[in-house]
Structure formats: structure tokens, C-alpha cells
Amino acid sequence: MPAILFVLTSASKTLGGRDTGWYLSEAAHPYYILAPHFTIDFASPAGPNPPPDPDSIKDLVNDADSVKFLNDETVKSKLATTKKLSEVNEKDYLAIFYAGGLGPVLDLASDPTNAKLASQFYQAKKITAAVCHGPAALVKAVDASGKSIFSGKNLTGFSNTEEEIGGKGKEIPFLLEDAIIALGGKYEKAPEPWGVKVVVDGHLITGQNPASAGGVGRAILEALM
Ligand SMILES: *[C@@H]1O[C@H](CO)[C@@H](O)[C@H](O)[C@H]1NC(C)=O
């Protein structure tokens, strides 16, 4: 089967020392939409067993896909054998997807190996997708002319209003909405905080928040089928 790369953060602590990581439902929802059609491999900066955000595990009681993901033997073995980003070859994949959690703002955003890989996917015109804080992993990705891949593009990501409500904006080095706008992106968001918002602009696919993760998965599927 053709393959898609899911990139998860390796960051387990925020700037203020709180536990963090990748957001469970933001990996689980797209995973179960895409896994019937594609091989899914995981990668992270540090490789095996990237840390899930404990807050996202607390939320899982209400979410069947998240429960399934945590107990899924295939997923467990994929997580245990997560590749390091430095071991990934863009040519092996049709698409790249970044789950959120605060983690991507803390490690992936400033990781040169990640910036290079994301730029390779984007420049190869492959689906480059991210949800919630996941687009933070794309702030250093550039097109063939060296310009930010956000420049002039319609996209979304976790909003400043949602950061304010969530109360963790001080735990990360920058706010995603501000960064997108500073890079020339045309930032869009749902009319209400936590509302579903998925934006497709060419092969860049972004979702605003946890509620948008399934929509990002469906948009990736639609783009690849
Ligand atoms: C970007 O958003 C604007 C305003 O909503 C819209 O008119 C335009 O068609 C969008 N561009 C793409 C490529 O989706």
C-alpha cells in the first residue's frame, strides 16, 4: 500500500515545565480515516515512543477512536518503532501529516531536519497537512524559491483566542496565529472558538483545533483518492 507519514512531537515538557506531547485524538482521528487505504508510519525528532500529551489522555473517555488508538496493537508497535526524522526518506511517502499538542511549537518548529523534510514534501507537491498546533512544524518550511510555504496561502491553526481560553500560551515560544500572519499566510478560523475549520489551499491542508482533526484526515483522503 502507498504510505503516509505522521509526524509526532518528541517534546514532553513545556517552557514552564508542564508535561506535554502530541495530542491523542489529533493522531487517532486521521489515523482511522486513512489506515484502511494507506500504510501509516510514524516519525518524530527523537524516534521511538514519542510522548502523548497527558491532558489529551484525560479527554479520551469521551472519544472512541482515542481509546481504540491507545489499545491498538498495530499502533503500539508503530509507536514503539517510530523513526527518527533523520531516518525518513520523503520519496517513500505520498503525504506528510503533523498532529498537534503544544509539543510541535517546542521542538518541530525549530528543528532543521524537520524544516528540510517538510520543505521536500511541499516542493515535491505532496500533501503537506497539519492540525491545531501542528502547523507550527511548518513555520520554517520553504518553497523552491526559498519563501515560506505559508506566504499568500489560505490556512488555519490553533487561534490566539483558543490559546487565551486554554491558558497555556505562555508555555510555548510563540503563538501560531501570529506566526502564520507574520509569514504572510492568510489566516482563517471558525466563527466560534473550538469550531471545526479545515482549509485546503493547493496541497497545503490545515485544521484549526482538535475538532478539526477528522476533517483534515478526510481532506487528505479526498486529495489522494
Ligand atoms: C483563499 O481564500 C479566499 C477568501 O476566502 C478565497 O477567495 C480564495 O479562493 C482562497 N484561495 C484558495 C486557493 O483556496
Short mmCIF file of C-alpha atoms and ligand atoms in Angstrom, two decimals:
data_model
loop_
_atom_site.label_atom_id
_atom_site.label_comp_id
_atom_site.label_asym_id
_atom_site.label_seq_id
_atom_site.Cartn_x
_atom_site.Cartn_y
_atom_site.Cartn_z
CA MET A 1 0.00 0.00 0.00
CA PRO A 2 1.15 3.57 -0.61
CA ALA A 3 2.27 5.27 2.58
CA ILE A 4 1.64 8.43 4.59
CA LEU A 5 4.00 9.82 7.22
CA PHE A 6 2.52 11.00 10.55
CA VAL A 7 4.94 13.25 12.44
CA LEU A 8 4.58 13.48 16.21
CA THR A 9 6.47 15.73 18.60
CA SER A 10 9.16 14.41 20.95
CA ALA A 11 8.77 17.38 23.34
CA SER A 12 7.48 16.20 26.71
CA LYS A 13 7.84 19.45 28.72
CA THR A 14 6.60 22.98 28.09
CA LEU A 15 8.69 26.11 28.74
CA GLY A 16 7.19 26.23 32.23
CA GLY A 17 7.93 22.54 32.89
CA ARG A 18 4.42 21.17 32.40
CA ASP A 19 4.01 17.72 30.85
CA THR A 20 3.07 17.86 27.20
CA GLY A 21 3.44 15.93 23.93
CA TRP A 22 1.28 15.07 20.92
CA TYR A 23 -2.49 15.32 21.14
CA LEU A 24 -4.01 11.85 21.12
CA SER A 25 -7.27 12.48 19.27
CA GLU A 26 -5.49 14.57 16.62
CA ALA A 27 -3.46 11.49 15.67
CA ALA A 28 -6.28 8.95 16.25
CA HIS A 29 -8.99 10.61 14.15
CA PRO A 30 -6.99 10.96 10.91
CA TYR A 31 -5.34 7.59 11.54
CA TYR A 32 -8.60 5.63 11.41
CA ILE A 33 -9.76 7.54 8.34
CA LEU A 34 -6.53 6.87 6.44
CA ALA A 35 -5.33 3.48 7.76
CA PRO A 36 -7.80 1.41 5.66
CA HIS A 37 -6.27 2.91 2.49
CA PHE A 38 -2.63 3.64 3.27
CA THR A 39 0.29 2.34 5.28
CA ILE A 40 0.90 4.85 8.05
CA ASP A 41 4.36 5.29 9.52
CA PHE A 42 5.20 7.48 12.50
CA ALA A 43 8.27 9.69 12.80
CA SER A 44 9.46 12.11 15.47
CA PRO A 45 12.64 14.08 16.20
CA ALA A 46 13.84 11.55 18.81
CA GLY A 47 12.36 8.35 17.35
CA PRO A 48 10.62 5.59 19.36
CA ASN A 49 7.72 6.20 21.74
CA PRO A 50 7.02 9.91 21.28
CA PRO A 51 5.18 11.23 24.37
CA PRO A 52 1.40 11.71 24.22
CA ASP A 53 0.10 14.87 25.96
CA PRO A 54 -1.33 13.64 29.31
CA ASP A 55 -4.17 16.20 29.03
CA SER A 56 -5.26 14.54 25.77
CA ILE A 57 -5.36 11.15 27.51
CA LYS A 58 -7.62 12.59 30.21
CA ASP A 59 -10.04 13.63 27.48
CA LEU A 60 -10.20 10.19 25.89
CA VAL A 61 -13.09 8.80 27.90
CA ASN A 62 -15.36 10.68 25.53
CA ASP A 63 -13.63 9.59 22.38
CA ALA A 64 -13.92 6.08 20.95
CA ASP A 65 -11.13 6.49 18.37
CA SER A 66 -8.69 7.69 21.03
CA VAL A 67 -9.47 4.68 23.25
CA LYS A 68 -9.04 2.38 20.27
CA PHE A 69 -5.75 4.04 19.29
CA LEU A 70 -4.26 3.64 22.77
CA ASN A 71 -5.16 -0.06 22.87
CA ASP A 72 -4.45 -0.89 19.22
CA GLU A 73 -1.58 -3.43 18.98
CA THR A 74 -0.63 -2.23 15.48
CA VAL A 75 -0.47 1.36 16.67
CA LYS A 76 1.53 0.39 19.78
CA SER A 77 4.09 -1.37 17.67
CA LYS A 78 4.25 1.57 15.21
CA LEU A 79 4.79 3.96 18.14
CA ALA A 80 7.50 1.73 19.61
CA THR A 81 9.30 1.71 16.25
CA THR A 82 8.75 5.38 15.39
CA LYS A 83 11.51 6.50 13.04
CA LYS A 84 13.73 9.47 13.72
CA LEU A 85 13.06 12.30 11.29
CA SER A 86 16.69 11.97 10.18
CA GLU A 87 15.93 8.39 9.02
CA VAL A 88 12.93 9.36 6.88
CA ASN A 89 13.09 9.49 3.09
CA GLU A 90 10.44 11.78 1.59
CA LYS A 91 10.36 9.58 -1.54
CA ASP A 92 8.78 6.72 0.45
CA TYR A 93 5.60 8.72 1.16
CA LEU A 94 2.67 10.32 -0.63
CA ALA A 95 1.90 12.80 2.13
CA ILE A 96 3.05 14.18 5.47
CA PHE A 97 0.75 15.00 8.40
CA TYR A 98 1.59 16.75 11.68
CA ALA A 99 -0.60 16.18 14.75
CA GLY A 100 -0.79 18.96 17.31
CA GLY A 101 -0.36 19.24 21.05
CA LEU A 102 1.88 22.03 22.37
CA GLY A 103 4.91 19.86 21.52
CA PRO A 104 5.36 20.86 17.84
CA VAL A 105 5.78 24.52 18.85
CA LEU A 106 8.54 23.46 21.25
CA ASP A 107 10.60 21.11 19.07
CA LEU A 108 9.46 20.67 15.45
CA ALA A 109 9.14 24.42 14.78
CA SER A 110 12.88 24.94 15.28
CA ASP A 111 14.19 21.54 14.14
CA PRO A 112 16.30 21.94 10.96
CA THR A 113 15.84 18.26 9.96
CA ASN A 114 12.09 18.73 10.14
CA ALA A 115 12.21 22.01 8.20
CA LYS A 116 14.17 20.29 5.43
CA LEU A 117 11.81 17.29 5.31
CA ALA A 118 8.64 19.42 5.28
CA SER A 119 10.14 21.58 2.50
CA GLN A 120 10.93 18.44 0.47
CA PHE A 121 7.33 17.20 0.72
CA TYR A 122 5.94 20.61 -0.16
CA GLN A 123 8.30 21.18 -3.07
CA ALA A 124 7.51 17.69 -4.42
CA LYS A 125 3.84 18.88 -4.48
CA LYS A 126 2.89 16.21 -1.98
CA ILE A 127 0.09 16.75 0.53
CA THR A 128 1.51 18.71 3.46
CA ALA A 129 -1.04 18.64 6.27
CA ALA A 130 -1.24 19.68 9.93
CA VAL A 131 -3.82 20.25 12.64
CA CYS A 132 -4.11 22.51 15.72
CA HIS A 133 -0.51 23.35 16.83
CA GLY A 134 0.79 21.03 14.09
CA PRO A 135 1.23 23.88 11.56
CA ALA A 136 3.93 25.23 13.93
CA ALA A 137 6.07 22.44 12.46
CA LEU A 138 5.82 24.18 9.07
CA VAL A 139 6.98 27.69 10.03
CA LYS A 140 10.46 27.10 8.58
CA ALA A 141 9.29 25.11 5.53
CA VAL A 142 10.04 26.87 2.24
CA ASP A 143 9.03 26.57 -1.40
CA ALA A 144 11.54 26.17 -4.24
CA SER A 145 12.24 29.92 -4.25
CA GLY A 146 13.03 29.92 -0.52
CA LYS A 147 9.77 31.62 0.51
CA SER A 148 7.66 30.41 3.45
CA ILE A 149 5.11 27.85 2.30
CA PHE A 150 2.53 29.96 4.20
CA SER A 151 3.19 33.07 2.13
CA GLY A 152 -0.02 34.06 0.31
CA LYS A 153 -1.73 30.78 1.26
CA ASN A 154 -5.06 30.27 2.98
CA LEU A 155 -4.54 28.31 6.15
CA THR A 156 -5.58 27.81 9.73
CA GLY A 157 -4.18 26.58 13.04
CA PHE A 158 -4.82 27.00 16.77
CA SER A 159 -6.15 30.53 17.27
CA ASN A 160 -4.97 33.20 19.70
CA THR A 161 -8.48 33.18 21.21
CA GLU A 162 -8.24 29.44 21.83
CA GLU A 163 -4.77 29.92 23.39
CA GLU A 164 -6.28 32.51 25.69
CA ILE A 165 -9.10 30.21 26.73
CA GLY A 166 -6.74 27.23 27.06
CA GLY A 167 -4.41 29.32 29.24
CA LYS A 168 -1.18 27.70 28.01
CA GLY A 169 0.04 30.38 25.58
CA LYS A 170 2.90 31.28 27.94
CA GLU A 171 4.13 27.66 27.87
CA ILE A 172 5.27 27.88 24.24
CA PRO A 173 7.81 30.10 22.43
CA PHE A 174 5.30 31.72 20.01
CA LEU A 175 1.62 31.89 19.18
CA LEU A 176 0.73 30.06 15.98
CA GLU A 177 -1.84 32.54 14.62
CA ASP A 178 0.72 35.37 15.00
CA ALA A 179 3.43 33.30 13.30
CA ILE A 180 1.20 32.40 10.33
CA ILE A 181 0.28 36.06 9.79
CA ALA A 182 3.91 37.20 10.19
CA LEU A 183 4.92 34.72 7.46
CA GLY A 184 2.34 36.19 5.06
CA GLY A 185 -0.27 33.45 5.48
CA LYS A 186 -3.95 34.33 5.08
CA TYR A 187 -5.09 33.04 8.44
CA GLU A 188 -8.67 31.80 8.69
CA LYS A 189 -10.62 30.47 11.66
CA ALA A 190 -14.04 29.11 12.61
CA PRO A 191 -16.61 31.73 13.73
CA GLU A 192 -16.51 30.31 17.28
CA PRO A 193 -13.52 29.04 19.30
CA TRP A 194 -13.18 25.19 19.12
CA GLY A 195 -15.38 25.11 15.97
CA VAL A 196 -14.44 22.87 13.06
CA LYS A 197 -12.29 24.59 10.44
CA VAL A 198 -10.35 22.83 7.68
CA VAL A 199 -8.61 24.83 4.95
CA VAL A 200 -7.32 23.31 1.71
CA ASP A 201 -5.11 25.52 -0.45
CA GLY A 202 -3.44 23.51 -3.19
CA HIS A 203 -1.54 20.70 -1.44
CA LEU A 204 -1.41 22.52 1.91
CA ILE A 205 -4.15 21.19 4.23
CA THR A 206 -4.64 22.61 7.71
CA GLY A 207 -7.12 22.25 10.57
CA GLN A 208 -7.69 24.68 13.42
CA ASN A 209 -8.10 22.58 16.56
CA PRO A 210 -8.86 19.08 17.93
CA ALA A 211 -12.39 19.16 16.48
CA SER A 212 -10.89 19.64 13.00
CA ALA A 213 -8.59 16.59 13.02
CA GLY A 214 -11.12 14.21 11.40
CA GLY A 215 -11.82 16.81 8.71
CA VAL A 216 -8.11 17.08 7.94
CA GLY A 217 -7.97 13.26 7.62
CA ARG A 218 -10.91 13.31 5.20
CA ALA A 219 -9.36 16.14 3.18
CA ILE A 220 -6.10 14.14 2.88
CA LEU A 221 -8.07 11.07 1.78
CA GLU A 222 -10.02 13.08 -0.80
CA ALA A 223 -6.83 14.62 -2.17
CA LEU A 224 -5.17 11.22 -2.57
CA MET A 225 -8.03 9.09 -3.88
C1 LIG B 1 -8.42 31.80 -0.27
O1 LIG B 1 -9.44 32.48 0.44
C2 LIG B 1 -10.09 33.50 -0.32
C3 LIG B 1 -11.01 34.24 0.62
O2 LIG B 1 -11.86 33.36 1.31
C4 LIG B 1 -10.79 32.85 -1.49
O3 LIG B 1 -11.43 33.85 -2.27
C5 LIG B 1 -9.78 32.09 -2.35
O4 LIG B 1 -10.44 31.41 -3.38
C6 LIG B 1 -9.00 31.10 -1.49
N1 LIG B 1 -7.94 30.51 -2.29
C7 LIG B 1 -7.77 29.19 -2.40
C8 LIG B 1 -6.65 28.75 -3.29
O5 LIG B 1 -8.45 28.36 -1.82
#
